[in-house]
Amino acid sequence: MKKNKAKILIGCGIFCVLCILVSSWYAVKFNDSRLVVPMDFNSYTFQIKDLPMIISVSLICIYVFTLFITLIVSIGRNRQQIERTNTTRKLNPKLGFLGLLGFWGFAGFWTYSIDGSVFPFAFFLFFGFFGFYYEGKMSGTFMDERFRENAILAQLKASKVTFSIILIALIVLCQGKLLGNFEYTLIATIIVLSLALALGIFLSEYLLYRYDHDDHADESEE
C-alpha cells in the first residue's frame, strides 16, 4: 500500500471519528440526546435533527467496509509481489495505527444498552493491526531459509497462545449462563474470540520481528 493511500485511509478514519464525536455533541446539545442515549426504536420516528448522527454512523460503516476491501486487495497484490521477488511485502509501519480501531469495540457496550446489538464487539479484532508496525519494520526483507523458519516458529507460537486462550475461555463460558444471562455469555464469547484472534495476529508479526532481529544481533556479535 502506497504512503499516500495509507495517509488518506488514516485521515478518513480520523475524520469519521471526529464526525461521530461532533454528531454526538450536537445530539446531546440540540436534539435531546436522540440516538445517543438508550431509546425505543420500535416507536422511533425520523426527525431532521437526526441527520448528523445518521450520516456519521453511515460514514463509519462505509469506512470500515472500504478498509476491509482495501486490505483484501492489498493482500492479494502483495502476495503476487512476494512470489515474484522473494522478499517481504512493503508496508508502512504507520499502518500500525489502524490498531486503534480496536477501541471501537467498546462501542458494543453502548449499542447493546440501546438496541441489544453486539456486533461492535467484533471490532476488538482490529487490535491485531498493531502488528502492521512490526511487519512494516521488516518491509523488503529477503526471505531466506532462516527467515522462513522464523516465520513458521512465530506463527506456531502465536497459534498456540491463541488456541489456548480460546480453549480456556470456551471451557469456562460453557459451564452455564454468565451472571445468569445467556446474552452476557454471548457477549463474553465474542469479546474473547476477537481479542484472542487479535493477539494471534499481533504476536505472529511481533515474534517474527524479534526472532529476525535477534539473529542479526547474534551475527553482529560474532
mmCIF file of N, CA, C and O in Angstrom, residues 172-191:
data_model
loop_
_atom_site.group_PDB
_atom_site.id
_atom_site.type_symbol
_atom_site.label_atom_id
_atom_site.label_comp_id
_atom_site.label_asym_id
_atom_site.label_seq_id
_atom_site.Cartn_x
_atom_site.Cartn_y
_atom_site.Cartn_z
ATOM 1 N N VAL A 172 -14.649 -22.291 30.270
ATOM 2 C CA VAL A 172 -15.256 -21.510 31.356
ATOM 3 C C VAL A 172 -16.666 -21.063 30.986
ATOM 4 O O VAL A 172 -17.612 -21.193 31.777
ATOM 5 N N LEU A 173 -16.827 -20.546 29.761
ATOM 6 C CA LEU A 173 -18.119 -19.998 29.357
ATOM 7 C C LEU A 173 -19.173 -21.076 29.128
ATOM 8 O O LEU A 173 -20.372 -20.805 29.220
ATOM 9 N N CYS A 174 -18.723 -22.280 28.816
ATOM 10 C CA CYS A 174 -19.678 -23.368 28.572
ATOM 11 C C CYS A 174 -20.218 -23.978 29.865
ATOM 12 O O CYS A 174 -21.061 -24.883 29.822
ATOM 13 N N GLN A 175 -19.755 -23.486 30.994
ATOM 14 C CA GLN A 175 -20.233 -24.012 32.269
ATOM 15 C C GLN A 175 -21.674 -23.600 32.551
ATOM 16 O O GLN A 175 -22.366 -24.226 33.341
ATOM 17 N N GLY A 176 -22.127 -22.548 31.906
ATOM 18 C CA GLY A 176 -23.502 -22.093 32.128
ATOM 19 C C GLY A 176 -23.642 -20.619 31.827
ATOM 20 O O GLY A 176 -22.766 -20.000 31.213
ATOM 21 N N LYS A 177 -24.747 -20.051 32.237
ATOM 22 C CA LYS A 177 -25.013 -18.644 31.991
ATOM 23 C C LYS A 177 -24.013 -17.772 32.742
ATOM 24 O O LYS A 177 -23.698 -18.033 33.897
ATOM 25 N N LEU A 178 -23.531 -16.728 32.062
ATOM 26 C CA LEU A 178 -22.648 -15.766 32.710
ATOM 27 C C LEU A 178 -23.510 -14.730 33.416
ATOM 28 O O LEU A 178 -24.319 -14.044 32.783
ATOM 29 N N LEU A 179 -23.369 -14.654 34.721
ATOM 30 C CA LEU A 179 -24.186 -13.750 35.538
ATOM 31 C C LEU A 179 -25.674 -14.036 35.348
ATOM 32 O O LEU A 179 -26.516 -13.130 35.412
ATOM 33 N N GLY A 180 -25.974 -15.312 35.056
ATOM 34 C CA GLY A 180 -27.365 -15.717 34.913
ATOM 35 C C GLY A 180 -28.032 -15.254 33.637
ATOM 36 O O GLY A 180 -29.263 -15.229 33.548
ATOM 37 N N ASN A 181 -27.246 -14.901 32.624
ATOM 38 C CA ASN A 181 -27.818 -14.371 31.386
ATOM 39 C C ASN A 181 -27.060 -14.939 30.191
ATOM 40 O O ASN A 181 -25.839 -14.791 30.089
ATOM 41 N N PHE A 182 -27.792 -15.576 29.255
ATOM 42 C CA PHE A 182 -27.156 -16.147 28.073
ATOM 43 C C PHE A 182 -26.584 -15.060 27.161
ATOM 44 O O PHE A 182 -25.596 -15.280 26.459
ATOM 45 N N GLU A 183 -27.210 -13.888 27.151
ATOM 46 C CA GLU A 183 -26.716 -12.803 26.303
ATOM 47 C C GLU A 183 -25.343 -12.336 26.772
ATOM 48 O O GLU A 183 -24.475 -12.020 25.953
ATOM 49 N N TYR A 184 -25.136 -12.295 28.068
ATOM 50 C CA TYR A 184 -23.823 -11.926 28.593
ATOM 51 C C TYR A 184 -22.777 -12.969 28.199
ATOM 52 O O TYR A 184 -21.612 -12.634 27.940
ATOM 53 N N THR A 185 -23.201 -14.217 28.159
ATOM 54 C CA THR A 185 -22.287 -15.281 27.733
ATOM 55 C C THR A 185 -21.892 -15.090 26.272
ATOM 56 O O THR A 185 -20.727 -15.260 25.901
ATOM 57 N N LEU A 186 -22.873 -14.729 25.436
ATOM 58 C CA LEU A 186 -22.596 -14.475 24.022
ATOM 59 C C LEU A 186 -21.639 -13.301 23.860
ATOM 60 O O LEU A 186 -20.682 -13.367 23.077
ATOM 61 N N ILE A 187 -21.887 -12.234 24.605
ATOM 62 C CA ILE A 187 -21.022 -11.051 24.528
ATOM 63 C C ILE A 187 -19.597 -11.403 24.947
ATOM 64 O O ILE A 187 -18.621 -11.028 24.283
ATOM 65 N N ALA A 188 -19.479 -12.133 26.051
ATOM 66 C CA ALA A 188 -18.149 -12.526 26.529
ATOM 67 C C ALA A 188 -17.438 -13.395 25.502
ATOM 68 O O ALA A 188 -16.224 -13.261 25.286
ATOM 69 N N THR A 189 -18.183 -14.274 24.837
ATOM 70 C CA THR A 189 -17.586 -15.143 23.817
ATOM 71 C C THR A 189 -17.060 -14.329 22.640
ATOM 72 O O THR A 189 -15.941 -14.555 22.159
ATOM 73 N N ILE A 190 -17.861 -13.370 22.171
ATOM 74 C CA ILE A 190 -17.433 -12.526 21.049
ATOM 75 C C ILE A 190 -16.194 -11.723 21.418
ATOM 76 O O ILE A 190 -15.242 -11.615 20.633
ATOM 77 N N ILE A 191 -16.196 -11.168 22.622
ATOM 78 C CA ILE A 191 -15.058 -10.356 23.061
ATOM 79 C C ILE A 191 -13.794 -11.201 23.161
ATOM 80 O O ILE A 191 -12.725 -10.814 22.669
#
